[in-house]
Amino acid sequence: RLWRHRVPSEAQELYRRGDLAQRVGTPDQSRQSVSYFERAVRIDPLYADAWGALALAYTHNLDGYGEAELASLPGRIRSAAAKALELDSDNADAQLALVCIDPFFRNWVRVEGDMRRICNRFPGHWLAHGRLAMLMYHVGRLEDGIALHRQVIAIDPMIPFPYAVSAAALSNLGRVQEADTVLEEASDKWPAHPLLWVMKYSHLLFSGRPKAAAAFIADPDALPSGFGPAQVEPRLELARAVEGQPIEVARSIERHLGLAGQDPTHIPVAAMIFSLLGRLDLTFASLDRYYFSRGSFAAPSLTGPYTRRNTDTLFWAPMAAVRPDARFARLLRETGLESYWRQTRTVPDFRRATAV
């Protein structure tokens, strides 16, 4: 009788370690959490919480795999989630994992509805609120995303990710002092977290402080473990380019043309940089390739039903220069974002700001 099942202490400890690892929010710890949960269910195949956690941990990898490897992940997620739900029909992690298999792109309405149902059913589930917050950023509803990430922080104030991403959203809304405060609080807790380091640099750079951004990343005491010239030099180059140094502008554009050509997942970042440096034609050419696989910006890339196409960067501050362009309105229509806003009767924050 499953309700009399007793989980061995070793499996419980592995589950606990896996839960802590995934809260760190770094790729290596996400992989480690999978390992912990897989070992837990090997020790105890009737451990419903571990099966659900394993299904959810697999979803962290959906954004970082090549298409060939990506194809195997949904089956593994469904299998682990099915086992969890067989043992516990109300398992929250398994329910969320199944919702997270499909990409946000062009599934915003359905995924939002499913996630809100889970958040209402499990108000203390930090990752359900965090995933819904990310969806809000992808549809330009930054204020709503910030509110959800504040709920995550209230549930557990020792998770770095919601601080970093909500600070970025505040920065992109022009609420610079609030973003400074959030980043300062997070840096006191995690002085060398990679995501916080990247977000603080971006915040300084995109809020009109390129010299401060350059000084920050040049500080060896602020550098995350394992980071070095490969992470610092391109960002120094970009900071100097934003200051208006013509040689650095050319170098930075050339660098990101190369990176985006080699790896389509870099295009959203490259498009922001092209916009920031005044190369709007490159911005639209790169986004046409990224979202619609058309044009000659780069060679076509393999896509499938689980391919991620992120839209959150469309609403970042560096993209303000392209929004008055008629091509941006076309982009919003063709991606389906305009349809999402009509169906949900919502308005993206950048339009509210324009109206004010």
XYZ file of C-alpha atoms in Angstrom:
356
model
C 0.000 0.000 0.000
C 1.686 3.150 -1.263
C 0.443 5.325 1.582
C 2.460 3.169 3.953
C 5.603 3.469 1.853
C 8.720 4.594 3.704
C 11.436 6.311 1.696
C 14.973 5.172 2.584
C 17.054 7.907 4.218
C 19.706 7.733 1.478
C 17.099 8.488 -1.209
C 15.717 11.345 0.899
C 19.185 12.862 1.212
C 19.782 12.633 -2.537
C 16.423 14.321 -3.143
C 17.346 17.106 -0.722
C 20.707 17.658 -2.416
C 19.089 17.672 -5.844
C 16.570 20.272 -4.753
C 19.323 22.523 -3.399
C 21.458 22.073 -6.523
C 18.773 23.203 -8.953
C 18.098 26.317 -6.869
C 21.660 27.526 -7.536
C 20.646 28.288 -11.119
C 23.859 27.396 -12.959
C 24.177 24.807 -15.773
C 26.588 22.609 -13.858
C 24.308 22.483 -10.822
C 21.289 21.744 -13.011
C 23.132 18.726 -14.379
C 24.119 17.740 -10.853
C 20.502 17.884 -9.707
C 19.531 15.419 -12.452
C 22.212 13.051 -11.215
C 20.966 13.259 -7.624
C 17.337 12.613 -8.592
C 18.243 9.732 -10.904
C 20.153 8.054 -8.071
C 17.251 8.639 -5.681
C 14.737 6.824 -7.903
C 17.167 3.966 -8.490
C 17.367 3.463 -4.739
C 13.615 3.826 -4.315
C 11.510 3.343 -7.479
C 8.371 4.196 -5.478
C 9.615 7.682 -4.476
C 6.996 9.907 -6.154
C 8.584 13.232 -5.171
C 11.920 12.185 -6.648
C 10.306 11.091 -9.932
C 8.505 14.431 -10.205
C 11.649 16.364 -9.352
C 13.574 14.367 -11.950
C 11.016 15.191 -14.649
C 11.234 18.872 -13.758
C 15.035 18.819 -13.576
C 15.158 17.450 -17.123
C 13.257 20.538 -18.330
C 16.171 22.778 -17.288
C 18.125 21.221 -20.149
C 15.594 22.028 -22.853
C 17.175 25.417 -23.548
C 20.750 24.226 -23.747
C 20.805 21.161 -25.971
C 21.413 20.814 -29.699
C 18.486 19.595 -31.772
C 19.726 15.989 -31.931
C 19.944 15.716 -28.135
C 16.840 17.846 -27.618
C 14.700 15.261 -29.406
C 15.223 12.697 -26.627
C 14.396 14.981 -23.699
C 10.586 15.220 -24.002
C 10.272 11.430 -23.846
C 12.404 11.288 -20.718
C 10.385 14.082 -19.120
C 7.067 12.390 -19.923
C 8.294 9.044 -18.642
C 9.485 10.407 -15.287
C 6.359 12.571 -14.911
C 4.075 9.620 -15.663
C 5.783 7.552 -12.980
C 5.406 10.388 -10.453
C 1.713 10.855 -11.272
C 1.106 7.121 -11.086
C 2.420 7.198 -7.517
C 0.920 10.591 -6.626
C -1.753 11.969 -8.956
C -1.333 15.474 -7.486
C 2.448 15.733 -7.879
C 3.193 19.402 -8.629
C 6.641 18.939 -10.178
C 5.376 16.371 -12.662
C 2.463 18.583 -13.704
C 4.760 21.565 -14.239
C 7.312 19.465 -16.117
C 4.693 18.359 -18.642
C 3.618 21.959 -19.232
C 7.242 23.001 -19.800
C 7.959 20.552 -22.616
C 6.581 22.779 -25.360
C 8.392 26.060 -26.031
C 6.770 29.364 -25.046
C 7.026 30.623 -28.637
C 3.549 30.760 -30.213
C 2.184 28.676 -27.325
C 1.977 31.612 -24.913
C -1.786 31.562 -24.302
C -2.073 27.832 -23.592
C 1.104 27.588 -21.519
C 0.181 30.649 -19.468
C -3.217 29.144 -18.644
C -1.672 25.830 -17.592
C 0.978 27.537 -15.472
C -1.521 29.775 -13.733
C -3.587 26.726 -12.862
C -0.528 25.104 -11.257
C 0.428 28.304 -9.403
C -3.102 28.584 -7.994
C -3.132 24.921 -6.974
C 0.374 25.087 -5.444
C 0.960 28.676 -4.224
C 4.235 27.718 -2.525
C 5.846 26.202 -5.618
C 8.721 28.576 -6.344
C 9.595 27.252 -9.786
C 6.011 27.366 -11.070
C 5.892 31.074 -10.241
C 9.367 31.558 -11.671
C 8.521 29.871 -14.981
C 5.338 31.935 -15.289
C 7.405 35.066 -14.622
C 9.705 34.138 -17.505
C 6.722 33.711 -19.813
C 5.562 37.198 -18.839
C 8.923 38.625 -19.889
C 8.629 36.811 -23.226
C 5.339 38.564 -23.976
C 6.508 42.013 -22.888
C 4.668 42.058 -19.558
C 7.693 42.948 -17.453
C 5.736 44.404 -14.523
C 3.792 41.157 -14.157
C 7.009 39.146 -14.355
C 8.629 41.243 -11.634
C 5.612 40.718 -9.351
C 5.834 36.952 -9.848
C 9.568 36.888 -9.161
C 8.949 38.835 -5.970
C 6.610 36.017 -4.949
C 9.434 33.549 -5.639
C 11.755 35.557 -3.382
C 9.069 35.588 -0.678
C 8.772 31.784 -0.953
C 12.551 31.316 -0.774
C 14.865 34.337 -0.509
C 17.965 32.201 -1.121
C 17.529 31.540 -4.857
C 19.743 33.822 -7.015
C 17.848 33.610 -10.316
C 14.753 35.726 -9.466
C 16.956 38.552 -8.175
C 19.029 38.611 -11.357
C 16.157 38.433 -13.829
C 13.805 40.790 -11.999
C 16.660 43.320 -11.740
C 17.095 43.090 -15.511
C 13.365 43.679 -15.986
C 13.437 46.701 -13.673
C 16.414 48.056 -15.587
C 14.648 47.605 -18.915
C 11.649 49.502 -17.567
C 13.957 52.398 -16.675
C 13.657 51.824 -12.921
C 17.398 52.087 -12.484
C 17.578 52.710 -8.756
C 15.307 49.766 -7.981
C 17.448 47.523 -10.164
C 20.568 48.783 -8.364
C 19.018 47.886 -5.016
C 18.005 44.367 -6.066
C 21.442 43.644 -7.522
C 23.199 45.001 -4.442
C 21.097 42.788 -2.172
C 21.787 39.755 -4.360
C 25.513 40.481 -4.612
C 25.742 40.606 -0.823
C 24.354 37.049 -0.751
C 26.184 35.651 -3.792
C 29.222 37.868 -4.518
C 30.466 35.809 -7.485
C 27.379 34.244 -9.067
C 27.807 34.106 -12.878
C 24.276 35.213 -13.766
C 24.358 38.128 -11.328
C 27.716 39.214 -12.777
C 26.320 39.181 -16.329
C 23.123 40.971 -15.336
C 24.934 43.699 -13.407
C 27.179 44.365 -16.393
C 24.156 44.517 -18.726
C 22.276 46.765 -16.322
C 25.151 49.243 -16.126
C 25.731 49.161 -19.870
C 22.096 49.459 -20.958
C 21.267 52.165 -18.413
C 23.820 54.532 -19.952
C 26.860 53.764 -17.793
C 29.357 52.042 -20.122
C 32.410 53.243 -18.157
C 30.962 51.847 -14.940
C 30.173 48.587 -16.765
C 33.775 48.344 -17.990
C 35.151 49.073 -14.522
C 32.886 46.459 -12.961
C 33.944 43.574 -15.203
C 37.599 44.602 -15.001
C 37.487 44.159 -11.204
C 39.110 40.772 -10.472
C 37.381 40.564 -7.075
C 33.967 40.572 -8.775
C 34.844 37.891 -11.327
C 32.977 34.567 -10.910
C 35.026 31.414 -10.518
C 36.092 30.031 -13.885
C 35.631 33.347 -15.690
C 38.574 35.005 -17.411
C 39.574 36.908 -20.556
C 37.122 34.994 -22.746
C 34.241 36.426 -20.704
C 35.756 39.847 -19.973
C 37.350 41.018 -23.240
C 34.236 40.948 -25.474
C 32.296 42.869 -22.834
C 35.050 45.456 -22.458
C 35.040 45.834 -26.228
C 31.276 46.361 -26.249
C 31.428 48.897 -23.399
C 34.008 50.910 -25.350
C 31.842 50.622 -28.463
C 28.848 52.032 -26.584
C 31.058 54.912 -25.471
C 31.415 55.673 -29.192
C 34.899 54.437 -30.054
C 34.612 53.695 -33.813
C 37.188 50.897 -33.902
C 35.489 49.096 -31.043
C 32.078 49.551 -32.704
C 33.335 47.796 -35.837
C 35.014 45.047 -33.816
C 31.975 44.407 -31.670
C 29.642 44.200 -34.649
C 32.019 41.849 -36.444
C 32.337 39.650 -33.350
C 28.582 39.263 -32.905
C 28.010 38.710 -36.611
C 30.368 35.752 -36.329
C 28.817 34.376 -33.152
C 25.257 34.680 -34.448
C 26.247 33.066 -37.733
C 27.728 30.073 -35.933
C 25.021 29.662 -33.285
C 21.420 30.845 -33.867
C 20.768 30.930 -30.108
C 23.114 33.944 -29.958
C 20.962 35.971 -32.372
C 18.699 37.624 -29.735
C 21.784 39.031 -27.964
C 23.412 40.019 -31.248
C 20.224 41.744 -32.420
C 20.174 43.876 -29.257
C 23.797 44.855 -29.781
C 23.197 45.752 -33.425
C 20.297 47.956 -32.295
C 22.333 49.513 -29.496
C 25.105 50.403 -31.964
C 22.723 51.805 -34.558
C 22.743 48.940 -37.084
C 19.001 48.464 -37.396
C 19.117 46.634 -40.727
C 21.294 43.970 -39.132
C 18.874 43.741 -36.217
C 15.928 42.934 -38.460
C 17.918 40.677 -40.783
C 19.121 38.589 -37.846
C 15.663 38.347 -36.289
C 14.112 37.330 -39.617
C 16.552 34.438 -39.731
C 15.989 33.545 -36.066
C 12.183 33.561 -35.991
C 11.205 32.756 -39.569
C 14.257 31.027 -41.128
C 14.301 33.492 -43.995
C 16.759 35.931 -45.506
C 20.494 35.624 -45.952
C 21.775 36.669 -42.542
C 23.178 33.224 -41.778
C 22.891 29.652 -42.936
C 19.581 27.935 -42.073
C 19.604 26.000 -38.815
C 17.861 22.772 -37.919
C 14.603 23.345 -36.051
C 11.923 21.074 -34.649
C 8.769 21.110 -32.505
C 10.763 21.674 -29.319
C 13.115 24.368 -30.642
C 13.166 27.404 -28.369
C 12.761 30.864 -29.902
C 13.031 33.538 -27.234
C 11.165 36.840 -27.507
C 12.045 38.420 -24.147
C 14.936 40.462 -25.582
C 12.523 42.259 -27.934
C 11.428 44.206 -24.865
C 14.864 45.033 -23.471
C 16.065 48.639 -23.397
C 18.566 48.333 -26.302
C 15.679 47.461 -28.639
C 13.970 50.825 -28.080
C 15.614 52.159 -31.250
C 13.848 49.629 -33.493
C 10.332 49.939 -32.087
C 9.266 52.985 -34.168
C 10.331 51.119 -37.323
C 7.488 49.567 -39.372
C 9.494 46.336 -39.498
C 9.082 45.937 -35.745
C 5.280 46.058 -36.044
C 5.484 43.373 -38.747
C 7.709 41.272 -36.483
C 5.157 41.413 -33.667
C 2.371 40.360 -36.025
C 4.279 37.500 -37.637
C 5.599 36.043 -34.389
C 2.055 35.937 -33.028
C 2.642 38.341 -30.162
C -0.078 40.701 -31.385
C -2.484 37.760 -31.422
C -1.471 36.851 -27.856
C -2.182 40.382 -26.603
C -5.586 40.405 -28.317
C -6.577 37.008 -26.944
C -5.511 37.796 -23.394
C -6.635 41.445 -23.517
C -3.285 42.568 -22.206
C -0.891 45.352 -23.187
C 2.912 45.088 -23.259
C 4.691 47.518 -20.968
C 6.488 49.362 -23.776
C 3.112 50.470 -25.158
C 1.989 51.716 -21.764
C 5.181 53.764 -21.512
C 4.591 55.197 -25.004
C 1.014 56.134 -24.108
C 2.186 57.972 -20.980
